[in-house]
Amino acid sequence: MLMREEKYKEFLKKINERLLTHRIIQNNSYCKWFREADLTLKQVKDLTVQFSVFSNWFLVAQLKKTINAPDLESMRAAKEILANEIGVLYHKKGSKPVEGLDYPSEGSVDGGTFHFTAGHFEWLLKFAKPLGLGFKDLGHRKHGTESTLFFVDELDRIYGSEDFTTSVGASYAVEHWAHLGFWKDLIQGLTNFKEKSGIKIPLGFFIWHDLVEDQHAAHTDEELKEIYMKDENFDEELFIRSGNEMLDGVAAFWDGLFKTC
Ligand SMILES: [Fe+2]
């Protein structure tokens, strides 16, 4: 057991060196630019539309992750995210919602209530409305650019994979990408835009996601350790390769937005 623990530490080192160094984690040109830019309405609309396509189609990948889970515990972990995405509120005894946030950011969907308006897509609709975007403008494949659709399809292929090591590699990569800051760049850029333009966009969707990412990243850390400790033959190379392929998909998404701005 102790030897396995040592091996796990070695493996984490490899992950740090060969996965978390991916350029889209280390240097996301679009988000860097977005944070400081004097954004036009068109640029904010473009982000919103492409994000809505990703956000909507992420549901399919998350459902596949749930269905393909190798055990009940993993299935529940995947369902937590899926159910919350479609509108089941997190629920934790005694916890109070963070001030200024529409919905609780801690707890489990077990015992939580469902609200249509709490579905992340509807939340994004609320954000998009003051920009002049409605339901018909958002979330479908026909609204996605080639780069966004590549990302969405890679999510389906890798994150939603039947092979557990592949899907765990992808979710580890996705959660660590999300955890390492892009929400903060978007929030800053959108706050600047809101102040300058006077358009009253509600930023709750972005602020909430930034807050929960810490929890998600911690979950994928636990998930990885558990699998690794249990499986002597854990395929490290497949995990790292899958994570990197997933991040190439993520990079295509941001690069696509950068090309059109
Ligand atoms: Fe979400």
Coordinates of C-alpha atoms and ligand atoms in Angstrom, one line a residue:
M1 CA 0.0 0.0 0.0
L2 CA 2.8 2.3 0.9
M3 CA 4.6 1.6 -2.3
R4 CA 1.4 2.4 -4.2
E5 CA 1.1 5.7 -2.3
E6 CA 4.7 6.5 -3.5
K7 CA 3.8 5.6 -7.0
Y8 CA 0.7 7.9 -6.8
K9 CA 2.9 10.8 -5.8
E10 CA 5.1 10.1 -8.8
F11 CA 2.1 10.0 -11.0
L12 CA 0.9 13.4 -9.7
K13 CA 4.3 14.8 -10.6
K14 CA 3.8 13.4 -14.1
I15 CA 0.4 15.0 -14.3
N16 CA 1.8 18.3 -13.2
E17 CA 4.6 18.1 -15.8
R18 CA 2.8 16.6 -18.8
L19 CA -0.9 17.6 -18.4
L20 CA -1.4 20.7 -16.3
T21 CA 1.3 22.4 -18.5
H22 CA -1.0 22.3 -21.5
R23 CA -0.9 25.8 -23.1
I24 CA -4.6 26.4 -22.6
I25 CA -4.2 26.0 -18.9
Q26 CA -0.9 28.0 -18.7
N27 CA -1.7 30.7 -21.2
N28 CA -5.2 31.2 -22.5
S29 CA -4.8 34.1 -25.0
Y30 CA -8.5 34.7 -25.4
C31 CA -9.3 34.9 -21.7
K32 CA -6.2 37.1 -21.1
W33 CA -7.4 39.5 -23.8
F34 CA -11.0 39.3 -22.6
R35 CA -10.1 40.4 -19.1
E36 CA -8.5 43.7 -20.2
A37 CA -10.3 44.4 -23.5
D38 CA -12.6 47.3 -24.3
L39 CA -15.3 44.8 -25.3
T40 CA -17.9 45.5 -27.9
L41 CA -21.5 44.2 -27.7
K42 CA -20.8 41.9 -30.6
Q43 CA -17.8 40.4 -28.8
V44 CA -19.8 39.7 -25.7
K45 CA -22.6 38.2 -27.7
D46 CA -20.2 36.0 -29.6
L47 CA -18.9 34.6 -26.3
T48 CA -22.4 34.1 -25.0
V49 CA -23.6 32.2 -28.0
Q50 CA -20.6 29.9 -28.2
F51 CA -20.7 29.3 -24.4
S52 CA -24.4 28.4 -24.6
V53 CA -23.6 25.7 -27.2
F54 CA -20.9 24.3 -25.0
S55 CA -23.0 24.5 -21.9
N56 CA -26.1 22.8 -23.5
W57 CA -24.1 20.0 -25.1
F58 CA -22.0 19.4 -22.0
L59 CA -25.2 17.8 -20.7
V60 CA -24.9 15.0 -23.2
A61 CA -21.3 14.3 -22.3
Q62 CA -22.2 14.4 -18.6
L63 CA -25.1 12.0 -19.1
K64 CA -22.8 9.6 -20.9
K65 CA -20.3 9.9 -18.1
T66 CA -23.1 8.9 -15.7
I67 CA -24.3 6.0 -17.8
N68 CA -20.7 4.7 -18.4
A69 CA -19.8 4.9 -14.7
P70 CA -18.1 1.8 -13.5
D71 CA -19.7 1.7 -10.0
L72 CA -22.5 3.3 -8.1
E73 CA -20.3 5.8 -6.3
S74 CA -19.0 7.2 -9.6
M75 CA -22.4 7.2 -11.1
R76 CA -23.7 9.3 -8.2
A77 CA -20.7 11.7 -8.5
A78 CA -21.5 12.2 -12.2
K79 CA -25.2 12.6 -11.4
E80 CA -24.5 15.4 -8.9
I81 CA -23.2 17.5 -11.7
L82 CA -25.8 16.5 -14.2
A83 CA -28.8 17.1 -12.0
N84 CA -27.4 20.4 -10.8
E85 CA -26.9 21.4 -14.4
I86 CA -30.5 20.8 -15.3
G87 CA -31.9 22.6 -12.3
V88 CA -31.7 20.6 -9.0
L89 CA -30.3 22.9 -6.3
Y90 CA -27.5 21.8 -4.0
H91 CA -28.7 21.1 -0.6
K92 CA -26.7 21.1 2.7
K93 CA -28.2 21.3 6.1
G94 CA -27.4 24.5 7.9
S95 CA -25.6 26.1 5.0
K96 CA -26.7 29.6 3.9
P97 CA -26.5 30.8 0.3
V98 CA -23.6 33.1 -0.4
E99 CA -24.7 36.7 -0.4
G100 CA -25.5 38.0 -3.9
L101 CA -25.7 34.5 -5.4
D102 CA -29.0 33.2 -6.8
Y103 CA -28.4 29.6 -5.7
P104 CA -26.5 27.6 -3.1
S105 CA -23.0 26.5 -4.2
E106 CA -22.4 23.7 -1.7
G107 CA -23.9 20.4 -0.8
S108 CA -25.6 17.6 -2.7
V109 CA -28.5 17.4 -5.1
D110 CA -29.8 14.6 -2.9
G111 CA -32.8 16.2 -1.1
G112 CA -32.4 19.4 -3.3
T113 CA -35.4 20.9 -5.1
F114 CA -35.8 21.2 -8.8
H115 CA -36.5 24.6 -10.5
F116 CA -36.7 25.2 -14.2
T117 CA -35.0 28.5 -13.7
A118 CA -32.1 27.0 -11.8
G119 CA -31.1 25.0 -14.9
H120 CA -27.8 26.4 -16.1
F121 CA -29.1 26.9 -19.6
E122 CA -32.0 29.0 -18.3
W123 CA -29.6 30.9 -16.1
L124 CA -27.5 31.7 -19.2
L125 CA -30.7 32.8 -21.0
K126 CA -31.3 35.3 -18.2
F127 CA -27.7 36.6 -18.7
A128 CA -28.2 36.8 -22.5
K129 CA -31.5 38.7 -22.5
P130 CA -30.2 42.2 -21.9
L131 CA -27.7 41.6 -24.7
G132 CA -30.6 41.1 -27.1
L133 CA -30.2 37.3 -27.3
G134 CA -33.2 35.0 -26.8
F135 CA -33.8 31.2 -26.8
K136 CA -33.7 30.9 -30.6
D137 CA -30.2 32.4 -30.7
L138 CA -28.6 30.0 -28.2
G139 CA -27.5 26.5 -27.4
H140 CA -28.1 24.5 -30.6
R141 CA -25.4 23.0 -32.9
K142 CA -26.4 25.4 -35.7
H143 CA -25.3 28.3 -33.4
G144 CA -21.8 26.8 -32.9
T145 CA -18.8 27.7 -34.9
E146 CA -16.6 24.9 -36.3
S147 CA -14.2 25.2 -33.4
T148 CA -17.0 25.1 -30.8
L149 CA -18.5 22.0 -32.4
F150 CA -15.1 20.3 -32.4
F151 CA -14.9 21.0 -28.7
V152 CA -18.4 19.6 -28.1
D153 CA -17.7 16.5 -30.2
E154 CA -14.4 15.9 -28.3
L155 CA -16.3 16.2 -25.0
D156 CA -18.7 13.5 -26.3
R157 CA -15.9 11.3 -27.5
I158 CA -13.4 11.6 -24.6
Y159 CA -15.3 12.9 -21.5
G160 CA -18.3 10.7 -22.3
S161 CA -16.1 7.7 -23.3
E162 CA -17.1 4.2 -22.4
D163 CA -13.6 3.6 -21.2
F164 CA -13.3 4.8 -17.6
T165 CA -9.6 5.8 -17.6
T166 CA -10.2 7.9 -20.7
S167 CA -13.2 9.7 -19.2
V168 CA -11.5 10.2 -15.9
G169 CA -8.5 11.7 -17.7
A170 CA -10.8 14.1 -19.5
S171 CA -12.8 15.2 -16.5
Y172 CA -9.6 15.7 -14.5
A173 CA -8.3 17.9 -17.3
V174 CA -11.6 19.8 -17.7
E175 CA -12.0 20.5 -14.0
H176 CA -8.5 21.6 -13.5
W177 CA -8.7 23.9 -16.5
A178 CA -11.9 25.3 -15.1
H179 CA -10.4 25.6 -11.6
L180 CA -7.3 27.5 -12.7
G181 CA -8.9 30.7 -13.5
F182 CA -10.8 31.3 -16.7
W183 CA -14.0 32.2 -14.9
K184 CA -12.3 35.0 -13.2
D185 CA -11.1 36.4 -16.5
L186 CA -14.6 36.3 -17.9
I187 CA -16.1 37.9 -14.8
Q188 CA -13.5 40.7 -14.9
G189 CA -14.1 41.4 -18.6
L190 CA -17.9 41.3 -18.3
T191 CA -17.8 43.6 -15.2
N192 CA -15.8 46.1 -17.2
F193 CA -18.3 45.8 -20.1
K194 CA -21.2 46.2 -17.8
E195 CA -19.8 49.4 -16.3
K196 CA -18.9 50.9 -19.6
S197 CA -22.0 50.0 -21.6
G198 CA -24.6 50.4 -18.9
I199 CA -26.2 47.1 -20.0
K200 CA -27.4 45.4 -16.9
I201 CA -26.2 41.9 -17.4
P202 CA -26.6 39.7 -14.3
L203 CA -23.3 38.0 -13.6
G204 CA -24.5 35.3 -11.2
F205 CA -24.0 32.4 -13.6
F206 CA -20.3 33.2 -13.9
I207 CA -19.7 34.0 -10.2
W208 CA -21.4 30.9 -9.1
H209 CA -19.4 28.7 -11.5
D210 CA -16.2 30.2 -10.3
L211 CA -17.1 29.4 -6.7
V212 CA -18.0 25.7 -7.3
E213 CA -14.9 24.9 -9.4
D214 CA -12.8 24.4 -6.3
Q215 CA -15.2 21.7 -5.2
H216 CA -15.3 20.1 -8.6
A217 CA -11.5 20.0 -8.9
A218 CA -11.2 18.5 -5.4
H219 CA -13.7 15.8 -6.4
T220 CA -11.7 14.8 -9.4
D221 CA -8.5 14.7 -7.2
E222 CA -10.3 12.3 -4.8
E223 CA -11.7 10.3 -7.7
L224 CA -8.3 9.8 -9.3
K225 CA -6.6 8.8 -6.1
E226 CA -9.2 6.2 -5.3
I227 CA -9.1 4.6 -8.8
Y228 CA -5.3 4.7 -8.8
M229 CA -4.9 3.1 -5.4
K230 CA -7.4 0.3 -6.3
D231 CA -6.0 -0.6 -9.7
E232 CA -2.4 -1.8 -9.9
N233 CA -2.6 -1.7 -13.7
F234 CA -3.9 1.8 -13.9
D235 CA -3.0 3.1 -17.4
E236 CA -1.1 6.3 -16.6
E237 CA -0.3 7.0 -20.3
L238 CA -3.9 6.7 -21.4
F239 CA -5.0 9.0 -18.6
I240 CA -2.5 11.7 -19.6
R241 CA -3.1 11.3 -23.3
S242 CA -6.9 11.6 -22.8
G243 CA -6.5 14.6 -20.7
N244 CA -4.3 16.3 -23.2
E245 CA -6.6 15.5 -26.1
M246 CA -9.5 16.9 -24.1
L247 CA -7.5 20.1 -23.5
D248 CA -6.8 20.4 -27.2
G249 CA -10.6 20.5 -27.6
V250 CA -10.8 23.2 -25.0
A251 CA -8.1 25.1 -26.8
A252 CA -10.0 24.9 -30.1
F253 CA -13.0 26.5 -28.4
W254 CA -11.1 29.5 -27.1
D255 CA -8.9 29.9 -30.2
G256 CA -12.1 29.9 -32.3
L257 CA -13.5 32.8 -30.2
F258 CA -10.1 34.6 -30.5
K259 CA -10.2 34.3 -34.3
T260 CA -13.5 36.1 -34.6
C261 CA -13.0 38.9 -32.1
Ligands
FE1 FE -22.8 24.8 -15.4

